[in-house]
PDB file of C-alpha atoms in Angstrom:
ATOM      1  CA  UNK A   1      55.433 153.714 140.925  1.00 71.00           C
ATOM      2  CA  UNK A   2      54.469 150.409 139.340  1.00 80.00           C
ATOM      3  CA  UNK A   3      58.129 149.419 138.917  1.00 93.00           C
ATOM      4  CA  UNK A   4      58.547 146.795 136.161  1.00 96.00           C
ATOM      5  CA  UNK A   5      55.372 145.396 134.617  1.00 96.00           C
ATOM      6  CA  UNK A   6      55.056 142.447 132.268  1.00 97.00           C
ATOM      7  CA  UNK A   7      52.218 141.141 130.125  1.00 96.00           C
ATOM      8  CA  UNK A   8      50.851 138.575 129.802  1.00 96.00           C
ATOM      9  CA  UNK A   9      51.253 136.664 133.074  1.00 95.00           C
ATOM     10  CA  UNK A  10      50.549 133.281 131.464  1.00 96.00           C
ATOM     11  CA  UNK A  11      50.558 132.071 127.881  1.00 96.00           C
ATOM     12  CA  UNK A  12      50.166 128.719 126.146  1.00 97.00           C
ATOM     13  CA  UNK A  13      51.377 128.431 122.543  1.00 96.00           C
ATOM     14  CA  UNK A  14      51.512 125.703 119.987  1.00 97.00           C
ATOM     15  CA  UNK A  15      54.801 124.889 118.279  1.00 97.00           C
ATOM     16  CA  UNK A  16      55.410 127.341 115.453  1.00 97.00           C
ATOM     17  CA  UNK A  17      53.201 130.118 116.773  1.00 97.00           C
ATOM     18  CA  UNK A  18      54.610 133.554 117.447  1.00 96.00           C
ATOM     19  CA  UNK A  19      54.079 135.978 120.283  1.00 96.00           C
ATOM     20  CA  UNK A  20      55.504 139.084 121.897  1.00 97.00           C
ATOM     21  CA  UNK A  21      56.129 139.536 125.597  1.00 98.00           C
ATOM     22  CA  UNK A  22      55.767 143.100 126.777  1.00 97.00           C
ATOM     23  CA  UNK A  23      57.752 144.855 129.466  1.00 97.00           C
ATOM     24  CA  UNK A  24      57.621 148.413 130.754  1.00 97.00           C
ATOM     25  CA  UNK A  25      59.344 150.287 133.582  1.00 96.00           C
ATOM     26  CA  UNK A  26      58.527 153.654 135.093  1.00 95.00           C
ATOM     27  CA  UNK A  27      61.786 154.267 136.987  1.00 92.00           C
ATOM     28  CA  UNK A  28      63.553 156.147 134.188  1.00 91.00           C
ATOM     29  CA  UNK A  29      66.224 153.446 133.887  1.00 92.00           C
ATOM     30  CA  UNK A  30      68.434 153.282 130.842  1.00 91.00           C
ATOM     31  CA  UNK A  31      69.258 149.553 130.952  1.00 92.00           C
ATOM     32  CA  UNK A  32      66.741 146.759 130.506  1.00 95.00           C
ATOM     33  CA  UNK A  33      67.107 142.975 130.370  1.00 96.00           C
ATOM     34  CA  UNK A  34      65.259 139.801 129.440  1.00 98.00           C
ATOM     35  CA  UNK A  35      66.030 136.588 131.341  1.00 97.00           C
ATOM     36  CA  UNK A  36      64.599 133.101 131.245  1.00 97.00           C
ATOM     37  CA  UNK A  37      64.347 130.889 134.306  1.00 96.00           C
ATOM     38  CA  UNK A  38      64.504 127.115 134.051  1.00 93.00           C
ATOM     39  CA  UNK A  39      64.571 124.650 136.973  1.00 86.00           C
ATOM     40  CA  UNK A  40      68.088 124.051 138.315  1.00 84.00           C
ATOM     41  CA  UNK A  41      69.640 126.612 135.967  1.00 85.00           C
ATOM     42  CA  UNK A  42      69.001 129.914 137.659  1.00 89.00           C
ATOM     43  CA  UNK A  43      68.249 132.821 135.344  1.00 94.00           C
ATOM     44  CA  UNK A  44      70.000 133.209 132.007  1.00 95.00           C
ATOM     45  CA  UNK A  45      70.232 136.410 130.030  1.00 95.00           C
ATOM     46  CA  UNK A  46      68.528 136.384 126.632  1.00 97.00           C
ATOM     47  CA  UNK A  47      69.019 139.988 125.450  1.00 97.00           C
ATOM     48  CA  UNK A  48      69.667 143.336 127.010  1.00 95.00           C
ATOM     49  CA  UNK A  49      69.495 146.995 126.083  1.00 95.00           C
ATOM     50  CA  UNK A  50      71.979 149.405 127.618  1.00 90.00           C
ATOM     51  CA  UNK A  51      70.073 152.426 126.387  1.00 90.00           C
ATOM     52  CA  UNK A  52      67.237 153.422 124.113  1.00 90.00           C
ATOM     53  CA  UNK A  53      68.079 152.387 120.543  1.00 88.00           C
ATOM     54  CA  UNK A  54      70.632 149.696 121.437  1.00 92.00           C
ATOM     55  CA  UNK A  55      70.260 145.975 122.006  1.00 95.00           C
ATOM     56  CA  UNK A  56      72.774 143.176 122.549  1.00 94.00           C
ATOM     57  CA  UNK A  57      72.721 139.423 122.776  1.00 95.00           C
ATOM     58  CA  UNK A  58      73.040 137.666 126.065  1.00 93.00           C
ATOM     59  CA  UNK A  59      73.865 134.066 126.861  1.00 92.00           C
ATOM     60  CA  UNK A  60      70.853 132.378 125.150  1.00 96.00           C
ATOM     61  CA  UNK A  61      69.564 134.617 122.300  1.00 97.00           C
ATOM     62  CA  UNK A  62      68.717 131.969 119.714  1.00 96.00           C
ATOM     63  CA  UNK A  63      65.033 131.906 118.769  1.00 96.00           C
ATOM     64  CA  UNK A  64      64.321 135.363 120.176  1.00 97.00           C
ATOM     65  CA  UNK A  65      64.274 138.972 118.989  1.00 97.00           C
ATOM     66  CA  UNK A  66      63.864 142.152 120.997  1.00 97.00           C
ATOM     67  CA  UNK A  67      62.785 145.733 120.431  1.00 96.00           C
ATOM     68  CA  UNK A  68      63.578 148.699 122.629  1.00 96.00           C
ATOM     69  CA  UNK A  69      60.573 150.711 121.677  1.00 88.00           C
ATOM     70  CA  UNK A  70      61.443 153.719 123.842  1.00 94.00           C
ATOM     71  CA  UNK A  71      63.105 154.312 127.191  1.00 94.00           C
ATOM     72  CA  UNK A  72      60.219 152.661 129.074  1.00 96.00           C
ATOM     73  CA  UNK A  73      59.473 149.602 126.956  1.00 97.00           C
ATOM     74  CA  UNK A  74      61.467 146.533 125.965  1.00 98.00           C
ATOM     75  CA  UNK A  75      59.651 143.677 124.194  1.00 97.00           C
ATOM     76  CA  UNK A  76      60.718 140.081 123.531  1.00 98.00           C
ATOM     77  CA  UNK A  77      59.456 138.250 120.464  1.00 97.00           C
ATOM     78  CA  UNK A  78      59.336 134.549 119.732  1.00 96.00           C
ATOM     79  CA  UNK A  79      58.912 134.223 115.963  1.00 93.00           C
ATOM     80  CA  UNK A  80      58.344 130.452 115.868  1.00 96.00           C
ATOM     81  CA  UNK A  81      57.902 128.996 119.328  1.00 96.00           C
ATOM     82  CA  UNK A  82      59.472 125.649 120.228  1.00 97.00           C
ATOM     83  CA  UNK A  83      58.896 123.393 123.255  1.00 97.00           C
ATOM     84  CA  UNK A  84      62.434 124.218 124.425  1.00 96.00           C
ATOM     85  CA  UNK A  85      61.238 127.797 124.979  1.00 97.00           C
ATOM     86  CA  UNK A  86      58.835 126.674 127.691  1.00 97.00           C
ATOM     87  CA  UNK A  87      60.083 128.724 130.616  1.00 97.00           C
ATOM     88  CA  UNK A  88      59.397 131.628 132.919  1.00 96.00           C
ATOM     89  CA  UNK A  89      60.500 134.934 131.429  1.00 98.00           C
ATOM     90  CA  UNK A  90      61.564 137.878 133.510  1.00 97.00           C
ATOM     91  CA  UNK A  91      62.162 141.429 132.466  1.00 97.00           C
ATOM     92  CA  UNK A  92      64.398 143.670 134.554  1.00 96.00           C
ATOM     93  CA  UNK A  93      65.697 147.215 134.535  1.00 95.00           C
ATOM     94  CA  UNK A  94      68.812 148.583 136.173  1.00 92.00           C
ATOM     95  CA  UNK A  95      69.284 151.708 138.217  1.00 83.00           C
ATOM     96  CA  UNK A  96      71.789 154.130 136.743  1.00 80.00           C
ATOM     97  CA  UNK A  97      75.005 155.466 138.261  1.00 75.00           C
ATOM     98  CA  UNK A  98      73.318 158.700 139.311  1.00 77.00           C
ATOM     99  CA  UNK A  99      70.620 156.891 141.307  1.00 75.00           C
ATOM    100  CA  UNK A 100      70.788 155.780 144.919  1.00 74.00           C
ATOM    101  CA  UNK A 101      70.011 152.163 143.995  1.00 75.00           C
ATOM    102  CA  UNK A 102      72.880 152.150 141.492  1.00 76.00           C
ATOM    103  CA  UNK A 103      73.528 148.797 139.834  1.00 80.00           C
ATOM    104  CA  UNK A 104      70.468 147.134 141.363  1.00 86.00           C
ATOM    105  CA  UNK A 105      68.219 145.340 138.918  1.00 91.00           C
ATOM    106  CA  UNK A 106      64.478 145.473 139.492  1.00 93.00           C
ATOM    107  CA  UNK A 107      62.482 142.514 138.233  1.00 94.00           C
ATOM    108  CA  UNK A 108      58.980 142.172 136.882  1.00 95.00           C
ATOM    109  CA  UNK A 109      56.590 139.448 138.080  1.00 94.00           C
ATOM    110  CA  UNK A 110      57.347 137.162 135.142  1.00 95.00           C
ATOM    111  CA  UNK A 111      55.506 135.494 132.264  1.00 96.00           C
ATOM    112  CA  UNK A 112      54.944 131.741 132.426  1.00 96.00           C
ATOM    113  CA  UNK A 113      55.094 130.416 128.863  1.00 97.00           C
ATOM    114  CA  UNK A 114      54.249 126.887 127.819  1.00 97.00           C
ATOM    115  CA  UNK A 115      54.879 125.712 124.266  1.00 97.00           C
ATOM    116  CA  UNK A 116      53.067 122.529 123.316  1.00 96.00           C
TER     117      UNK A 116
ATOM    118  CA  UNK B   1      84.324 134.099 131.704  1.00 73.00           C
ATOM    119  CA  UNK B   2      82.566 134.685 134.967  1.00 79.00           C
ATOM    120  CA  UNK B   3      80.547 131.999 136.672  1.00 89.00           C
ATOM    121  CA  UNK B   4      78.659 131.538 139.904  1.00 94.00           C
ATOM    122  CA  UNK B   5      78.246 128.310 141.872  1.00 95.00           C
ATOM    123  CA  UNK B   6      75.747 127.864 144.651  1.00 96.00           C
ATOM    124  CA  UNK B   7      76.970 124.832 146.496  1.00 92.00           C
ATOM    125  CA  UNK B   8      73.657 123.617 147.858  1.00 94.00           C
ATOM    126  CA  UNK B   9      70.527 123.161 145.767  1.00 94.00           C
ATOM    127  CA  UNK B  10      68.326 122.595 148.821  1.00 96.00           C
ATOM    128  CA  UNK B  11      68.770 123.594 152.434  1.00 97.00           C
ATOM    129  CA  UNK B  12      66.228 122.349 155.005  1.00 97.00           C
ATOM    130  CA  UNK B  13      66.364 123.998 158.398  1.00 97.00           C
ATOM    131  CA  UNK B  14      64.200 124.307 161.491  1.00 97.00           C
ATOM    132  CA  UNK B  15      62.618 127.571 162.498  1.00 97.00           C
ATOM    133  CA  UNK B  16      64.825 129.820 164.672  1.00 97.00           C
ATOM    134  CA  UNK B  17      67.988 127.938 163.636  1.00 98.00           C
ATOM    135  CA  UNK B  18      70.874 129.747 161.877  1.00 98.00           C
ATOM    136  CA  UNK B  19      71.407 129.242 158.185  1.00 98.00           C
ATOM    137  CA  UNK B  20      74.217 129.816 155.671  1.00 97.00           C
ATOM    138  CA  UNK B  21      73.721 129.653 151.933  1.00 98.00           C
ATOM    139  CA  UNK B  22      76.991 129.314 150.068  1.00 97.00           C
ATOM    140  CA  UNK B  23      78.044 131.090 146.920  1.00 97.00           C
ATOM    141  CA  UNK B  24      81.345 131.010 145.083  1.00 96.00           C
ATOM    142  CA  UNK B  25      82.225 132.923 141.924  1.00 94.00           C
ATOM    143  CA  UNK B  26      84.991 132.914 139.414  1.00 89.00           C
ATOM    144  CA  UNK B  27      86.276 136.080 137.813  1.00 80.00           C
ATOM    145  CA  UNK B  28      89.652 137.538 136.930  1.00 73.00           C
ATOM    146  CA  UNK B  29      88.442 141.070 137.540  1.00 78.00           C
ATOM    147  CA  UNK B  30      86.514 142.903 140.227  1.00 78.00           C
ATOM    148  CA  UNK B  31      82.844 142.066 140.419  1.00 85.00           C
ATOM    149  CA  UNK B  32      79.680 143.324 142.013  1.00 90.00           C
ATOM    150  CA  UNK B  33      77.845 140.716 144.041  1.00 93.00           C
ATOM    151  CA  UNK B  34      74.154 140.277 144.794  1.00 95.00           C
ATOM    152  CA  UNK B  35      71.746 138.012 146.589  1.00 97.00           C
ATOM    153  CA  UNK B  36      68.154 137.886 145.357  1.00 97.00           C
ATOM    154  CA  UNK B  37      65.166 136.091 146.903  1.00 97.00           C
ATOM    155  CA  UNK B  38      62.246 134.639 144.976  1.00 95.00           C
ATOM    156  CA  UNK B  39      59.054 133.704 146.802  1.00 94.00           C
ATOM    157  CA  UNK B  40      56.762 131.167 145.075  1.00 88.00           C
ATOM    158  CA  UNK B  41      55.270 132.446 141.844  1.00 84.00           C
ATOM    159  CA  UNK B  42      56.842 135.859 142.225  1.00 88.00           C
ATOM    160  CA  UNK B  43      59.651 137.862 140.692  1.00 89.00           C
ATOM    161  CA  UNK B  44      63.060 138.406 142.247  1.00 93.00           C
ATOM    162  CA  UNK B  45      63.660 140.842 145.067  1.00 93.00           C
ATOM    163  CA  UNK B  46      67.069 142.163 146.070  1.00 93.00           C
ATOM    164  CA  UNK B  47      68.209 141.049 149.509  1.00 96.00           C
ATOM    165  CA  UNK B  48      71.605 142.757 149.548  1.00 95.00           C
ATOM    166  CA  UNK B  49      74.495 143.798 147.365  1.00 92.00           C
ATOM    167  CA  UNK B  50      78.225 144.360 147.548  1.00 92.00           C
ATOM    168  CA  UNK B  51      79.653 147.049 145.296  1.00 87.00           C
ATOM    169  CA  UNK B  52      82.689 148.171 147.310  1.00 85.00           C
ATOM    170  CA  UNK B  53      83.762 149.109 150.830  1.00 86.00           C
ATOM    171  CA  UNK B  54      83.015 147.018 153.912  1.00 88.00           C
ATOM    172  CA  UNK B  55      83.075 143.320 153.164  1.00 89.00           C
ATOM    173  CA  UNK B  56      80.193 142.623 155.569  1.00 95.00           C
ATOM    174  CA  UNK B  57      76.954 143.640 153.949  1.00 95.00           C
ATOM    175  CA  UNK B  58      73.604 143.797 155.730  1.00 96.00           C
ATOM    176  CA  UNK B  59      70.374 143.405 153.836  1.00 94.00           C
ATOM    177  CA  UNK B  60      66.663 143.189 154.381  1.00 93.00           C
ATOM    178  CA  UNK B  61      64.844 140.690 156.605  1.00 92.00           C
ATOM    179  CA  UNK B  62      67.884 140.205 158.884  1.00 95.00           C
ATOM    180  CA  UNK B  63      70.147 138.674 156.226  1.00 97.00           C
ATOM    181  CA  UNK B  64      73.819 139.498 155.839  1.00 97.00           C
ATOM    182  CA  UNK B  65      76.642 138.363 153.584  1.00 97.00           C
ATOM    183  CA  UNK B  66      80.399 138.551 153.673  1.00 95.00           C
ATOM    184  CA  UNK B  67      82.557 139.192 150.636  1.00 93.00           C
ATOM    185  CA  UNK B  68      85.768 137.161 150.776  1.00 92.00           C
ATOM    186  CA  UNK B  69      88.011 138.088 147.872  1.00 89.00           C
ATOM    187  CA  UNK B  70      90.690 135.491 148.572  1.00 90.00           C
ATOM    188  CA  UNK B  71      88.150 132.693 148.681  1.00 91.00           C
ATOM    189  CA  UNK B  72      86.009 134.266 145.929  1.00 92.00           C
ATOM    190  CA  UNK B  73      82.941 133.693 148.083  1.00 94.00           C
ATOM    191  CA  UNK B  74      79.861 135.646 149.069  1.00 96.00           C
ATOM    192  CA  UNK B  75      77.974 133.481 151.567  1.00 97.00           C
ATOM    193  CA  UNK B  76      74.567 134.535 152.846  1.00 98.00           C
ATOM    194  CA  UNK B  77      73.708 134.132 156.537  1.00 98.00           C
ATOM    195  CA  UNK B  78      70.856 134.645 158.942  1.00 98.00           C
ATOM    196  CA  UNK B  79      71.176 133.941 162.667  1.00 97.00           C
ATOM    197  CA  UNK B  80      67.559 132.822 163.179  1.00 97.00           C
ATOM    198  CA  UNK B  81      65.195 131.928 160.326  1.00 97.00           C
ATOM    199  CA  UNK B  82      61.429 132.145 160.163  1.00 96.00           C
ATOM    200  CA  UNK B  83      58.876 130.111 158.264  1.00 96.00           C
ATOM    201  CA  UNK B  84      58.391 133.133 156.036  1.00 95.00           C
ATOM    202  CA  UNK B  85      62.019 132.865 154.831  1.00 97.00           C
ATOM    203  CA  UNK B  86      61.079 129.764 152.845  1.00 97.00           C
ATOM    204  CA  UNK B  87      61.961 130.726 149.288  1.00 97.00           C
ATOM    205  CA  UNK B  88      64.566 130.298 146.565  1.00 96.00           C
ATOM    206  CA  UNK B  89      67.729 132.356 146.875  1.00 97.00           C
ATOM    207  CA  UNK B  90      69.960 133.354 144.015  1.00 97.00           C
ATOM    208  CA  UNK B  91      73.527 134.623 144.099  1.00 97.00           C
ATOM    209  CA  UNK B  92      74.603 136.769 141.130  1.00 95.00           C
ATOM    210  CA  UNK B  93      77.598 138.708 139.873  1.00 93.00           C
ATOM    211  CA  UNK B  94      77.997 141.522 137.386  1.00 88.00           C
ATOM    212  CA  UNK B  95      80.776 143.581 135.866  1.00 77.00           C
ATOM    213  CA  UNK B  96      80.399 147.294 135.541  1.00 66.00           C
ATOM    214  CA  UNK B  97      81.960 147.339 132.105  1.00 67.00           C
ATOM    215  CA  UNK B  98      79.592 144.715 130.688  1.00 71.00           C
ATOM    216  CA  UNK B  99      76.362 146.622 130.759  1.00 73.00           C
ATOM    217  CA  UNK B 100      75.402 145.393 134.201  1.00 80.00           C
ATOM    218  CA  UNK B 101      74.534 141.920 132.957  1.00 86.00           C
ATOM    219  CA  UNK B 102      73.863 139.548 135.840  1.00 90.00           C
ATOM    220  CA  UNK B 103      75.236 136.033 135.912  1.00 92.00           C
ATOM    221  CA  UNK B 104      73.203 133.889 138.261  1.00 94.00           C
ATOM    222  CA  UNK B 105      73.926 130.804 140.260  1.00 95.00           C
ATOM    223  CA  UNK B 106      71.627 127.835 140.030  1.00 95.00           C
ATOM    224  CA  UNK B 107      69.646 128.816 143.110  1.00 95.00           C
ATOM    225  CA  UNK B 108      69.256 127.405 146.633  1.00 97.00           C
ATOM    226  CA  UNK B 109      65.855 126.383 147.864  1.00 96.00           C
ATOM    227  CA  UNK B 110      65.576 127.223 151.580  1.00 97.00           C
ATOM    228  CA  UNK B 111      62.885 125.275 153.355  1.00 97.00           C
ATOM    229  CA  UNK B 112      62.140 126.347 156.946  1.00 97.00           C
ATOM    230  CA  UNK B 113      60.277 123.772 158.990  1.00 96.00           C
ATOM    231  CA  UNK B 114      58.390 124.364 162.272  1.00 94.00           C
TER     232      UNK B 114
END
């Protein structure tokens, strides 16, 4: 089991460029999440998907879009990157009620994004 | 709305000393509580969680936490720390009826010195 994987690991963009962060999980979880981590602010939820075909806004959704491509994959898109989106982005998936690790979220290794 | 406050942004401690990392939350309904650890340049790893039952929860690496409903606290403790415990620690809460979304505290940087 690879768990939660994210690509790329690092990315530098210029203001106005677009990009998509990829996330995949192989644990058969229904719920998936995108967080951003900024110094002194912990992690904040951008978007989440409770199940395949559904997505909902989190605390800081502005400037982002998401796609739940299938049960395994959940991508985050920046249409027009801004310096304020410089951050570390984490994808996570949550174990379901029927699983032993119920309610635990498993995190990917993160993507470090710099917007110049 | 729920919120989480970690009362110390940095905690320096000597090796083999005890440590307590403090976490308070605010919520009008029952919550699930978590502590995660993040080693440098890595993702988050679950240390322990409280869903229900015994208020004293034991986790990995010798850590434990106590859920105190009246004080709305979930402090993390370890009786004797090692250099390898140097990391950032995050307290988080979630509600079962809100899609499992986690609300994180600001983080506490634990620095263990020899």
